[in-house]
PDB file of N, CA and C in Angstrom:
ATOM      1  N   UNK A   1      10.902  -8.683  15.810  1.00  0.00           N
ATOM      2  CA  UNK A   1      12.155  -8.023  15.210  1.00  0.00           C
ATOM      3  C   UNK A   1      12.110  -6.549  15.533  1.00  0.00           C
ATOM      4  N   UNK A   2      13.012  -6.215  15.904  1.00  0.00           N
ATOM      5  CA  UNK A   2      13.708  -4.855  16.311  1.00  0.00           C
ATOM      6  C   UNK A   2      14.328  -4.280  15.281  1.00  0.00           C
ATOM      7  N   UNK A   3      13.726  -3.400  14.084  1.00  0.00           N
ATOM      8  CA  UNK A   3      14.217  -2.993  12.859  1.00  0.00           C
ATOM      9  C   UNK A   3      15.168  -1.500  13.558  1.00  0.00           C
ATOM     10  N   UNK A   4      14.948  -1.156  14.716  1.00  0.00           N
ATOM     11  CA  UNK A   4      15.759  -0.028  15.017  1.00  0.00           C
ATOM     12  C   UNK A   4      17.485  -0.433  14.857  1.00  0.00           C
ATOM     13  N   UNK A   5      17.845   0.676  14.614  1.00  0.00           N
ATOM     14  CA  UNK A   5      19.601   0.205  14.524  1.00  0.00           C
ATOM     15  C   UNK A   5      20.074   0.387  13.020  1.00  0.00           C
ATOM     16  N   UNK A   6      21.024  -0.228  12.971  1.00  0.00           N
ATOM     17  CA  UNK A   6      22.042  -0.425  11.510  1.00  0.00           C
ATOM     18  C   UNK A   6      21.799  -1.678  11.083  1.00  0.00           C
ATOM     19  N   UNK A   7      21.682  -1.489   9.600  1.00  0.00           N
ATOM     20  CA  UNK A   7      21.321  -2.793   8.849  1.00  0.00           C
ATOM     21  C   UNK A   7      22.604  -2.832   7.861  1.00  0.00           C
ATOM     22  N   UNK A   8      23.048  -3.903   7.329  1.00  0.00           N
ATOM     23  CA  UNK A   8      23.722  -3.857   6.130  1.00  0.00           C
ATOM     24  C   UNK A   8      23.363  -5.015   5.182  1.00  0.00           C
ATOM     25  N   UNK A   9      23.382  -4.615   3.887  1.00  0.00           N
ATOM     26  CA  UNK A   9      23.203  -5.855   2.966  1.00  0.00           C
ATOM     27  C   UNK A   9      24.430  -6.204   2.489  1.00  0.00           C
ATOM     28  N   UNK A  10      24.239  -7.045   1.291  1.00  0.00           N
ATOM     29  CA  UNK A  10      25.580  -8.026   0.890  1.00  0.00           C
ATOM     30  C   UNK A  10      26.261  -7.066  -0.357  1.00  0.00           C
ATOM     31  N   UNK A  11      25.861  -5.948  -0.548  1.00  0.00           N
ATOM     32  CA  UNK A  11      26.739  -5.086  -1.435  1.00  0.00           C
ATOM     33  C   UNK A  11      27.434  -3.689  -0.735  1.00  0.00           C
ATOM     34  N   UNK A  12      27.041  -3.933   0.781  1.00  0.00           N
ATOM     35  CA  UNK A  12      27.571  -2.943   1.788  1.00  0.00           C
ATOM     36  C   UNK A  12      26.852  -1.709   1.956  1.00  0.00           C
ATOM     37  N   UNK A  13      25.919  -1.567   1.328  1.00  0.00           N
ATOM     38  CA  UNK A  13      24.738  -0.236   1.654  1.00  0.00           C
ATOM     39  C   UNK A  13      24.322  -0.430   3.115  1.00  0.00           C
ATOM     40  N   UNK A  14      24.118   0.343   3.801  1.00  0.00           N
ATOM     41  CA  UNK A  14      23.631   0.324   4.942  1.00  0.00           C
ATOM     42  C   UNK A  14      22.478   1.317   5.385  1.00  0.00           C
ATOM     43  N   UNK A  15      21.583   0.902   6.359  1.00  0.00           N
ATOM     44  CA  UNK A  15      20.324   1.453   6.565  1.00  0.00           C
ATOM     45  C   UNK A  15      20.288   1.594   7.900  1.00  0.00           C
ATOM     46  N   UNK A  16      19.770   2.928   8.600  1.00  0.00           N
ATOM     47  CA  UNK A  16      19.772   3.234   9.842  1.00  0.00           C
ATOM     48  C   UNK A  16      18.402   3.467  10.247  1.00  0.00           C
ATOM     49  N   UNK A  17      17.641   2.563  10.902  1.00  0.00           N
ATOM     50  CA  UNK A  17      16.601   3.065  11.552  1.00  0.00           C
ATOM     51  C   UNK A  17      16.445   3.369  12.702  1.00  0.00           C
ATOM     52  N   UNK A  18      15.801   4.913  12.854  1.00  0.00           N
ATOM     53  CA  UNK A  18      16.190   5.587  14.036  1.00  0.00           C
ATOM     54  C   UNK A  18      15.265   5.222  14.968  1.00  0.00           C
ATOM     55  N   UNK A  19      13.745   4.832  15.333  1.00  0.00           N
ATOM     56  CA  UNK A  19      12.992   4.622  16.045  1.00  0.00           C
ATOM     57  C   UNK A  19      11.727   3.982  15.548  1.00  0.00           C
ATOM     58  N   UNK A  20      11.438   2.538  15.672  1.00  0.00           N
ATOM     59  CA  UNK A  20       9.929   2.362  15.190  1.00  0.00           C
ATOM     60  C   UNK A  20       8.836   2.293  16.501  1.00  0.00           C
ATOM     61  N   UNK A  21       7.713   3.363  16.114  1.00  0.00           N
ATOM     62  CA  UNK A  21       6.625   3.838  16.884  1.00  0.00           C
ATOM     63  C   UNK A  21       5.829   2.714  17.152  1.00  0.00           C
ATOM     64  N   UNK A  22       4.854   2.879  18.348  1.00  0.00           N
ATOM     65  CA  UNK A  22       4.190   1.814  18.653  1.00  0.00           C
ATOM     66  C   UNK A  22       3.102   1.366  17.644  1.00  0.00           C
ATOM     67  N   UNK A  23       2.969   2.376  16.727  1.00  0.00           N
ATOM     68  CA  UNK A  23       2.112   1.993  15.549  1.00  0.00           C
ATOM     69  C   UNK A  23       2.544   1.099  14.402  1.00  0.00           C
ATOM     70  N   UNK A  24       4.080   1.130  14.476  1.00  0.00           N
ATOM     71  CA  UNK A  24       4.803   0.414  13.269  1.00  0.00           C
ATOM     72  C   UNK A  24       5.693   1.191  12.541  1.00  0.00           C
ATOM     73  N   UNK A  25       5.234   2.681  12.536  1.00  0.00           N
ATOM     74  CA  UNK A  25       5.931   3.553  11.357  1.00  0.00           C
ATOM     75  C   UNK A  25       7.115   3.600  11.950  1.00  0.00           C
ATOM     76  N   UNK A  26       8.248   4.317  10.984  1.00  0.00           N
ATOM     77  CA  UNK A  26       9.727   4.426  11.331  1.00  0.00           C
ATOM     78  C   UNK A  26      10.356   5.404  10.216  1.00  0.00           C
ATOM     79  N   UNK A  27      11.294   5.964  10.492  1.00  0.00           N
ATOM     80  CA  UNK A  27      12.110   6.626   9.782  1.00  0.00           C
ATOM     81  C   UNK A  27      13.384   6.521   9.936  1.00  0.00           C
ATOM     82  N   UNK A  28      14.445   6.895   9.127  1.00  0.00           N
ATOM     83  CA  UNK A  28      15.774   6.594   9.131  1.00  0.00           C
ATOM     84  C   UNK A  28      16.904   7.182   7.881  1.00  0.00           C
ATOM     85  N   UNK A  29      17.796   6.669   7.818  1.00  0.00           N
ATOM     86  CA  UNK A  29      18.702   7.124   6.415  1.00  0.00           C
ATOM     87  C   UNK A  29      18.949   5.664   5.812  1.00  0.00           C
ATOM     88  N   UNK A  30      19.229   5.893   4.645  1.00  0.00           N
ATOM     89  CA  UNK A  30      19.995   4.672   3.638  1.00  0.00           C
ATOM     90  C   UNK A  30      21.228   5.301   3.164  1.00  0.00           C
ATOM     91  N   UNK A  31      22.201   4.646   3.334  1.00  0.00           N
ATOM     92  CA  UNK A  31      23.559   4.691   2.778  1.00  0.00           C
ATOM     93  C   UNK A  31      23.779   3.814   1.808  1.00  0.00           C
ATOM     94  N   UNK A  32      23.492   3.989   0.455  1.00  0.00           N
ATOM     95  CA  UNK A  32      23.668   3.324  -0.642  1.00  0.00           C
ATOM     96  C   UNK A  32      25.258   3.320  -1.166  1.00  0.00           C
ATOM     97  N   UNK A  33      25.780   2.033  -1.703  1.00  0.00           N
ATOM     98  CA  UNK A  33      27.068   1.834  -2.307  1.00  0.00           C
ATOM     99  C   UNK A  33      26.716   1.892  -3.651  1.00  0.00           C
ATOM    100  N   UNK A  34      25.651   1.716  -4.124  1.00  0.00           N
ATOM    101  CA  UNK A  34      25.497   1.527  -5.591  1.00  0.00           C
ATOM    102  C   UNK A  34      24.486   2.669  -6.139  1.00  0.00           C
ATOM    103  N   UNK A  35      25.134   3.172  -7.339  1.00  0.00           N
ATOM    104  CA  UNK A  35      24.147   4.131  -7.557  1.00  0.00           C
ATOM    105  C   UNK A  35      24.909   4.171  -9.403  1.00  0.00           C
ATOM    106  N   UNK A  36      23.897   4.672 -10.248  1.00  0.00           N
ATOM    107  CA  UNK A  36      24.346   5.420 -11.656  1.00  0.00           C
ATOM    108  C   UNK A  36      24.380   6.414 -11.698  1.00  0.00           C
ATOM    109  N   UNK A  37      24.049   7.213 -10.769  1.00  0.00           N
ATOM    110  CA  UNK A  37      23.865   8.800 -10.806  1.00  0.00           C
ATOM    111  C   UNK A  37      25.010   9.342 -10.943  1.00  0.00           C
ATOM    112  N   UNK A  38      25.255  10.757 -11.274  1.00  0.00           N
ATOM    113  CA  UNK A  38      26.427  11.217 -11.896  1.00  0.00           C
ATOM    114  C   UNK A  38      27.008  11.952 -10.574  1.00  0.00           C
ATOM    115  N   UNK A  39      26.051  12.354 -10.027  1.00  0.00           N
ATOM    116  CA  UNK A  39      26.442  13.031  -8.592  1.00  0.00           C
ATOM    117  C   UNK A  39      26.914  12.104  -7.240  1.00  0.00           C
ATOM    118  N   UNK A  40      27.696  12.816  -6.664  1.00  0.00           N
ATOM    119  CA  UNK A  40      28.350  11.728  -5.448  1.00  0.00           C
ATOM    120  C   UNK A  40      27.140  11.453  -4.575  1.00  0.00           C
ATOM    121  N   UNK A  41      27.267  10.124  -4.327  1.00  0.00           N
ATOM    122  CA  UNK A  41      26.102   9.338  -3.442  1.00  0.00           C
ATOM    123  C   UNK A  41      26.312   9.923  -2.142  1.00  0.00           C
ATOM    124  N   UNK A  42      24.976  10.145  -1.431  1.00  0.00           N
ATOM    125  CA  UNK A  42      24.753  10.847  -0.115  1.00  0.00           C
ATOM    126  C   UNK A  42      23.757  10.125   0.650  1.00  0.00           C
ATOM    127  N   UNK A  43      23.838  10.253   1.846  1.00  0.00           N
ATOM    128  CA  UNK A  43      22.737   9.391   2.655  1.00  0.00           C
ATOM    129  C   UNK A  43      21.374   9.834   2.580  1.00  0.00           C
ATOM    130  N   UNK A  44      20.172   8.947   2.204  1.00  0.00           N
ATOM    131  CA  UNK A  44      18.973   9.528   1.650  1.00  0.00           C
ATOM    132  C   UNK A  44      18.071   9.032   2.436  1.00  0.00           C
ATOM    133  N   UNK A  45      17.075   9.937   2.979  1.00  0.00           N
ATOM    134  CA  UNK A  45      16.107   9.577   3.782  1.00  0.00           C
ATOM    135  C   UNK A  45      15.273   8.551   3.629  1.00  0.00           C
ATOM    136  N   UNK A  46      14.622   7.896   4.375  1.00  0.00           N
ATOM    137  CA  UNK A  46      13.816   6.798   4.314  1.00  0.00           C
ATOM    138  C   UNK A  46      12.474   7.093   5.603  1.00  0.00           C
ATOM    139  N   UNK A  47      11.253   6.256   5.037  1.00  0.00           N
ATOM    140  CA  UNK A  47      10.109   6.341   5.640  1.00  0.00           C
ATOM    141  C   UNK A  47       9.445   5.137   5.445  1.00  0.00           C
ATOM    142  N   UNK A  48       9.217   4.442   6.616  1.00  0.00           N
ATOM    143  CA  UNK A  48       8.358   3.123   6.260  1.00  0.00           C
ATOM    144  C   UNK A  48       7.321   2.799   7.534  1.00  0.00           C
ATOM    145  N   UNK A  49       7.057   1.493   7.266  1.00  0.00           N
ATOM    146  CA  UNK A  49       6.001   0.919   8.117  1.00  0.00           C
ATOM    147  C   UNK A  49       6.083  -0.464   8.479  1.00  0.00           C
ATOM    148  N   UNK A  50       6.313  -0.875   9.470  1.00  0.00           N
ATOM    149  CA  UNK A  50       6.538  -2.591  10.227  1.00  0.00           C
ATOM    150  C   UNK A  50       5.016  -2.945  10.713  1.00  0.00           C
ATOM    151  N   UNK A  51       4.756  -4.054  10.265  1.00  0.00           N
ATOM    152  CA  UNK A  51       3.788  -4.912  10.478  1.00  0.00           C
ATOM    153  C   UNK A  51       4.002  -5.510  12.005  1.00  0.00           C
ATOM    154  N   UNK A  52       3.746  -5.266  12.965  1.00  0.00           N
ATOM    155  CA  UNK A  52       4.306  -5.868  14.368  1.00  0.00           C
ATOM    156  C   UNK A  52       3.636  -7.050  14.649  1.00  0.00           C
ATOM    157  N   UNK A  53       4.365  -8.117  14.801  1.00  0.00           N
ATOM    158  CA  UNK A  53       3.654  -9.671  14.819  1.00  0.00           C
ATOM    159  C   UNK A  53       4.056 -10.077  16.058  1.00  0.00           C
ATOM    160  N   UNK A  54       3.421 -10.871  16.444  1.00  0.00           N
ATOM    161  CA  UNK A  54       3.434 -11.662  17.712  1.00  0.00           C
ATOM    162  C   UNK A  54       4.657 -12.859  17.780  1.00  0.00           C
ATOM    163  N   UNK A  55       4.919 -12.974  16.663  1.00  0.00           N
ATOM    164  CA  UNK A  55       5.997 -14.346  16.535  1.00  0.00           C
ATOM    165  C   UNK A  55       7.181 -13.283  16.167  1.00  0.00           C
ATOM    166  N   UNK A  56       7.598 -12.437  15.818  1.00  0.00           N
ATOM    167  CA  UNK A  56       8.739 -11.688  15.763  1.00  0.00           C
ATOM    168  C   UNK A  56       8.886 -11.220  14.273  1.00  0.00           C
ATOM    169  N   UNK A  57       8.284 -12.433  13.450  1.00  0.00           N
ATOM    170  CA  UNK A  57       8.919 -12.599  12.069  1.00  0.00           C
ATOM    171  C   UNK A  57       8.161 -11.360  11.108  1.00  0.00           C
ATOM    172  N   UNK A  58       8.193 -10.263  11.370  1.00  0.00           N
ATOM    173  CA  UNK A  58       7.247  -9.157  10.820  1.00  0.00           C
ATOM    174  C   UNK A  58       7.831  -8.727   9.409  1.00  0.00           C
ATOM    175  N   UNK A  59       6.450  -8.439   8.827  1.00  0.00           N
ATOM    176  CA  UNK A  59       6.877  -7.800   7.358  1.00  0.00           C
ATOM    177  C   UNK A  59       6.917  -6.224   7.597  1.00  0.00           C
ATOM    178  N   UNK A  60       7.607  -5.669   6.815  1.00  0.00           N
ATOM    179  CA  UNK A  60       7.630  -4.206   6.319  1.00  0.00           C
ATOM    180  C   UNK A  60       7.774  -3.534   5.222  1.00  0.00           C
ATOM    181  N   UNK A  61       7.916  -2.399   5.092  1.00  0.00           N
ATOM    182  CA  UNK A  61       8.146  -1.584   3.698  1.00  0.00           C
ATOM    183  C   UNK A  61       8.518  -0.334   4.006  1.00  0.00           C
ATOM    184  N   UNK A  62       9.562   0.202   2.941  1.00  0.00           N
ATOM    185  CA  UNK A  62       9.745   1.471   2.925  1.00  0.00           C
ATOM    186  C   UNK A  62      10.383   2.376   1.639  1.00  0.00           C
ATOM    187  N   UNK A  63      10.192   3.575   1.848  1.00  0.00           N
ATOM    188  CA  UNK A  63      10.283   4.306   0.613  1.00  0.00           C
ATOM    189  C   UNK A  63      11.973   5.125   1.146  1.00  0.00           C
ATOM    190  N   UNK A  64      12.765   5.086  -0.086  1.00  0.00           N
ATOM    191  CA  UNK A  64      13.925   6.007   0.161  1.00  0.00           C
ATOM    192  C   UNK A  64      13.997   7.060  -1.155  1.00  0.00           C
ATOM    193  N   UNK A  65      13.854   8.431  -0.653  1.00  0.00           N
ATOM    194  CA  UNK A  65      14.028   9.275  -1.733  1.00  0.00           C
ATOM    195  C   UNK A  65      15.443   9.650  -1.937  1.00  0.00           C
ATOM    196  N   UNK A  66      16.010   9.393  -2.977  1.00  0.00           N
ATOM    197  CA  UNK A  66      17.300   9.717  -3.310  1.00  0.00           C
ATOM    198  C   UNK A  66      17.824  11.267  -3.966  1.00  0.00           C
ATOM    199  N   UNK A  67      16.889  11.866  -3.510  1.00  0.00           N
ATOM    200  CA  UNK A  67      16.478  13.661  -4.002  1.00  0.00           C
ATOM    201  C   UNK A  67      17.997  14.396  -3.826  1.00  0.00           C
ATOM    202  N   UNK A  68      18.708  13.899  -3.067  1.00  0.00           N
ATOM    203  CA  UNK A  68      19.985  14.576  -2.538  1.00  0.00           C
ATOM    204  C   UNK A  68      21.040  14.438  -3.955  1.00  0.00           C
ATOM    205  N   UNK A  69      21.194  13.035  -4.533  1.00  0.00           N
ATOM    206  CA  UNK A  69      22.095  13.030  -5.382  1.00  0.00           C
ATOM    207  C   UNK A  69      21.147  12.392  -6.855  1.00  0.00           C
ATOM    208  N   UNK A  70      20.170  12.179  -6.985  1.00  0.00           N
ATOM    209  CA  UNK A  70      19.532  11.333  -7.941  1.00  0.00           C
ATOM    210  C   UNK A  70      17.931  11.798  -8.161  1.00  0.00           C
ATOM    211  N   UNK A  71      17.507  11.728  -9.240  1.00  0.00           N
ATOM    212  CA  UNK A  71      16.031  11.778  -9.693  1.00  0.00           C
ATOM    213  C   UNK A  71      15.141  10.677  -9.709  1.00  0.00           C
ATOM    214  N   UNK A  72      15.241   9.881  -8.588  1.00  0.00           N
ATOM    215  CA  UNK A  72      14.819   8.617  -8.318  1.00  0.00           C
ATOM    216  C   UNK A  72      14.276   8.392  -6.931  1.00  0.00           C
ATOM    217  N   UNK A  73      13.376   7.378  -6.957  1.00  0.00           N
ATOM    218  CA  UNK A  73      12.912   6.954  -5.632  1.00  0.00           C
ATOM    219  C   UNK A  73      12.698   5.429  -5.535  1.00  0.00           C
ATOM    220  N   UNK A  74      13.003   4.753  -4.565  1.00  0.00           N
ATOM    221  CA  UNK A  74      12.891   3.361  -4.227  1.00  0.00           C
ATOM    222  C   UNK A  74      11.823   2.828  -3.225  1.00  0.00           C
ATOM    223  N   UNK A  75      11.200   2.001  -3.540  1.00  0.00           N
ATOM    224  CA  UNK A  75      10.552   1.114  -2.610  1.00  0.00           C
ATOM    225  C   UNK A  75      11.050  -0.208  -2.047  1.00  0.00           C
ATOM    226  N   UNK A  76      10.860  -0.599  -0.767  1.00  0.00           N
ATOM    227  CA  UNK A  76      11.468  -1.887  -0.408  1.00  0.00           C
ATOM    228  C   UNK A  76      10.475  -2.459   0.236  1.00  0.00           C
ATOM    229  N   UNK A  77      10.125  -3.897   0.227  1.00  0.00           N
ATOM    230  CA  UNK A  77       9.394  -4.441   1.021  1.00  0.00           C
ATOM    231  C   UNK A  77      10.113  -5.939   1.469  1.00  0.00           C
ATOM    232  N   UNK A  78       9.692  -6.285   2.650  1.00  0.00           N
ATOM    233  CA  UNK A  78      10.537  -7.565   3.067  1.00  0.00           C
ATOM    234  C   UNK A  78       9.775  -8.031   4.346  1.00  0.00           C
ATOM    235  N   UNK A  79      10.768  -9.015   4.774  1.00  0.00           N
ATOM    236  CA  UNK A  79      10.167  -9.679   6.233  1.00  0.00           C
ATOM    237  C   UNK A  79      11.804  -9.751   7.224  1.00  0.00           C
ATOM    238  N   UNK A  80      11.478  -9.757   8.417  1.00  0.00           N
ATOM    239  CA  UNK A  80      12.227  -9.905   9.337  1.00  0.00           C
ATOM    240  C   UNK A  80      12.083 -11.394   9.828  1.00  0.00           C
ATOM    241  N   UNK A  81      13.596 -12.205   9.859  1.00  0.00           N
ATOM    242  CA  UNK A  81      13.470 -13.627  10.115  1.00  0.00           C
ATOM    243  C   UNK A  81      14.517 -13.673  11.243  1.00  0.00           C
ATOM    244  N   UNK A  82      14.062 -14.536  12.023  1.00  0.00           N
ATOM    245  CA  UNK A  82      14.793 -15.259  13.425  1.00  0.00           C
ATOM    246  C   UNK A  82      15.532 -16.426  12.999  1.00  0.00           C
ATOM    247  N   UNK A  83      16.960 -16.321  12.654  1.00  0.00           N
ATOM    248  CA  UNK A  83      17.438 -17.604  12.833  1.00  0.00           C
ATOM    249  C   UNK A  83      17.965 -18.360  13.729  1.00  0.00           C
ATOM    250  N   UNK A  84      18.116 -19.647  13.658  1.00  0.00           N
ATOM    251  CA  UNK A  84      18.205 -20.378  14.895  1.00  0.00           C
ATOM    252  C   UNK A  84      19.386 -19.833  15.975  1.00  0.00           C
ATOM    253  N   UNK A  85      20.480 -19.250  15.405  1.00  0.00           N
ATOM    254  CA  UNK A  85      21.416 -18.674  16.588  1.00  0.00           C
ATOM    255  C   UNK A  85      20.981 -17.342  17.096  1.00  0.00           C
ATOM    256  N   UNK A  86      19.479 -16.871  16.845  1.00  0.00           N
ATOM    257  CA  UNK A  86      18.972 -15.723  17.373  1.00  0.00           C
ATOM    258  C   UNK A  86      19.378 -14.561  16.816  1.00  0.00           C
ATOM    259  N   UNK A  87      19.874 -14.597  15.596  1.00  0.00           N
ATOM    260  CA  UNK A  87      20.455 -13.308  14.734  1.00  0.00           C
ATOM    261  C   UNK A  87      19.032 -12.998  14.015  1.00  0.00           C
ATOM    262  N   UNK A  88      18.665 -12.051  13.887  1.00  0.00           N
ATOM    263  CA  UNK A  88      17.851 -11.104  13.158  1.00  0.00           C
ATOM    264  C   UNK A  88      18.529 -10.864  11.399  1.00  0.00           C
ATOM    265  N   UNK A  89      17.396 -11.614  10.668  1.00  0.00           N
ATOM    266  CA  UNK A  89      17.788 -11.297   8.998  1.00  0.00           C
ATOM    267  C   UNK A  89      16.873 -10.598   8.404  1.00  0.00           C
ATOM    268  N   UNK A  90      16.954  -9.484   7.635  1.00  0.00           N
ATOM    269  CA  UNK A  90      15.945  -8.935   6.766  1.00  0.00           C
ATOM    270  C   UNK A  90      16.069  -9.567   5.322  1.00  0.00           C
ATOM    271  N   UNK A  91      14.968  -9.844   4.723  1.00  0.00           N
ATOM    272  CA  UNK A  91      15.061 -10.234   3.162  1.00  0.00           C
ATOM    273  C   UNK A  91      14.270  -9.308   2.359  1.00  0.00           C
ATOM    274  N   UNK A  92      14.509  -8.863   1.665  1.00  0.00           N
ATOM    275  CA  UNK A  92      13.724  -7.576   0.914  1.00  0.00           C
ATOM    276  C   UNK A  92      13.832  -7.775  -0.606  1.00  0.00           C
ATOM    277  N   UNK A  93      12.967  -6.905  -1.246  1.00  0.00           N
ATOM    278  CA  UNK A  93      12.818  -6.770  -2.954  1.00  0.00           C
ATOM    279  C   UNK A  93      12.544  -5.489  -2.889  1.00  0.00           C
ATOM    280  N   UNK A  94      12.870  -4.892  -4.225  1.00  0.00           N
ATOM    281  CA  UNK A  94      12.787  -3.463  -4.270  1.00  0.00           C
ATOM    282  C   UNK A  94      12.472  -3.249  -5.716  1.00  0.00           C
ATOM    283  N   UNK A  95      11.933  -1.681  -5.888  1.00  0.00           N
ATOM    284  CA  UNK A  95      11.850  -1.522  -7.166  1.00  0.00           C
ATOM    285  C   UNK A  95      12.169   0.235  -7.232  1.00  0.00           C
ATOM    286  N   UNK A  96      12.996   0.349  -7.925  1.00  0.00           N
ATOM    287  CA  UNK A  96      13.355   1.672  -8.022  1.00  0.00           C
ATOM    288  C   UNK A  96      13.129   2.423  -9.350  1.00  0.00           C
ATOM    289  N   UNK A  97      12.594   3.699  -9.259  1.00  0.00           N
ATOM    290  CA  UNK A  97      11.842   4.506 -10.342  1.00  0.00           C
ATOM    291  C   UNK A  97      12.805   5.866 -10.460  1.00  0.00           C
ATOM    292  N   UNK A  98      13.195   5.631 -11.747  1.00  0.00           N
ATOM    293  CA  UNK A  98      14.322   6.827 -12.365  1.00  0.00           C
ATOM    294  C   UNK A  98      13.464   7.887 -12.993  1.00  0.00           C
ATOM    295  N   UNK A  99      13.511   8.888 -12.934  1.00  0.00           N
ATOM    296  CA  UNK A  99      12.943  10.122 -13.865  1.00  0.00           C
ATOM    297  C   UNK A  99      13.463   9.851 -15.236  1.00  0.00           C
ATOM    298  N   UNK A 100      12.255   9.867 -16.270  1.00  0.00           N
ATOM    299  CA  UNK A 100      12.786   9.807 -17.716  1.00  0.00           C
ATOM    300  C   UNK A 100      12.430  11.283 -18.065  1.00  0.00           C
ATOM    301  N   UNK A 101      12.554  11.467 -19.655  1.00  0.00           N
ATOM    302  CA  UNK A 101      12.281  12.648 -20.029  1.00  0.00           C
ATOM    303  C   UNK A 101      10.899  12.913 -20.872  1.00  0.00           C
ATOM    304  N   UNK A 102      10.497  11.905 -21.197  1.00  0.00           N
ATOM    305  CA  UNK A 102       9.133  11.709 -21.711  1.00  0.00           C
ATOM    306  C   UNK A 102       8.167  10.172 -21.669  1.00  0.00           C
ATOM    307  N   UNK A 103       6.893  10.406 -21.958  1.00  0.00           N
ATOM    308  CA  UNK A 103       6.278   9.194 -21.504  1.00  0.00           C
ATOM    309  C   UNK A 103       6.557   7.900 -22.528  1.00  0.00           C
ATOM    310  N   UNK A 104       7.248   8.376 -23.702  1.00  0.00           N
ATOM    311  CA  UNK A 104       7.751   7.303 -24.529  1.00  0.00           C
ATOM    312  C   UNK A 104       8.773   6.403 -23.785  1.00  0.00           C
ATOM    313  N   UNK A 105       9.328   6.957 -22.743  1.00  0.00           N
ATOM    314  CA  UNK A 105      10.761   6.363 -22.397  1.00  0.00           C
ATOM    315  C   UNK A 105      10.320   5.824 -20.925  1.00  0.00           C
ATOM    316  N   UNK A 106       8.909   5.681 -20.737  1.00  0.00           N
ATOM    317  CA  UNK A 106       8.318   5.148 -19.558  1.00  0.00           C
ATOM    318  C   UNK A 106       8.903   3.787 -19.459  1.00  0.00           C
ATOM    319  N   UNK A 107       9.016   3.080 -20.454  1.00  0.00           N
ATOM    320  CA  UNK A 107       9.480   1.554 -20.414  1.00  0.00           C
ATOM    321  C   UNK A 107      10.894   1.229 -19.937  1.00  0.00           C
ATOM    322  N   UNK A 108      11.629   2.322 -19.754  1.00  0.00           N
ATOM    323  CA  UNK A 108      12.943   2.017 -19.090  1.00  0.00           C
ATOM    324  C   UNK A 108      12.938   2.682 -17.815  1.00  0.00           C
ATOM    325  N   UNK A 109      12.114   3.039 -17.045  1.00  0.00           N
ATOM    326  CA  UNK A 109      12.048   3.935 -15.943  1.00  0.00           C
ATOM    327  C   UNK A 109      12.209   3.277 -14.591  1.00  0.00           C
ATOM    328  N   UNK A 110      11.602   1.823 -14.825  1.00  0.00           N
ATOM    329  CA  UNK A 110      11.818   0.900 -13.550  1.00  0.00           C
ATOM    330  C   UNK A 110      12.547   0.002 -13.324  1.00  0.00           C
ATOM    331  N   UNK A 111      13.152  -0.444 -12.501  1.00  0.00           N
ATOM    332  CA  UNK A 111      14.169  -1.330 -12.345  1.00  0.00           C
ATOM    333  C   UNK A 111      13.780  -2.409 -11.059  1.00  0.00           C
TER     334      UNK A 111
END
């Protein structure tokens, strides 16, 4: 699976991976369409790592720092699958950590 290029999810958010190095590390930008922040959404930097596998159905993970418009950080993990028609599809799960004002509010900080 070649992660380099543009990817779009079911909600219209887009990710651009600039280049995957020989050791599997990559960087890019995430263009989300979903946010609870009060500031306008902006493209956000991402950095990640891909497990390069011989069968092409690799696992990967990346972190997005929403620092341009939000006090939160998200981590994504996933796997690339090659469908019967040759199309590459990514399946991911994510966690988002929002900044809270106190330790007692920690319980509501992660989605």
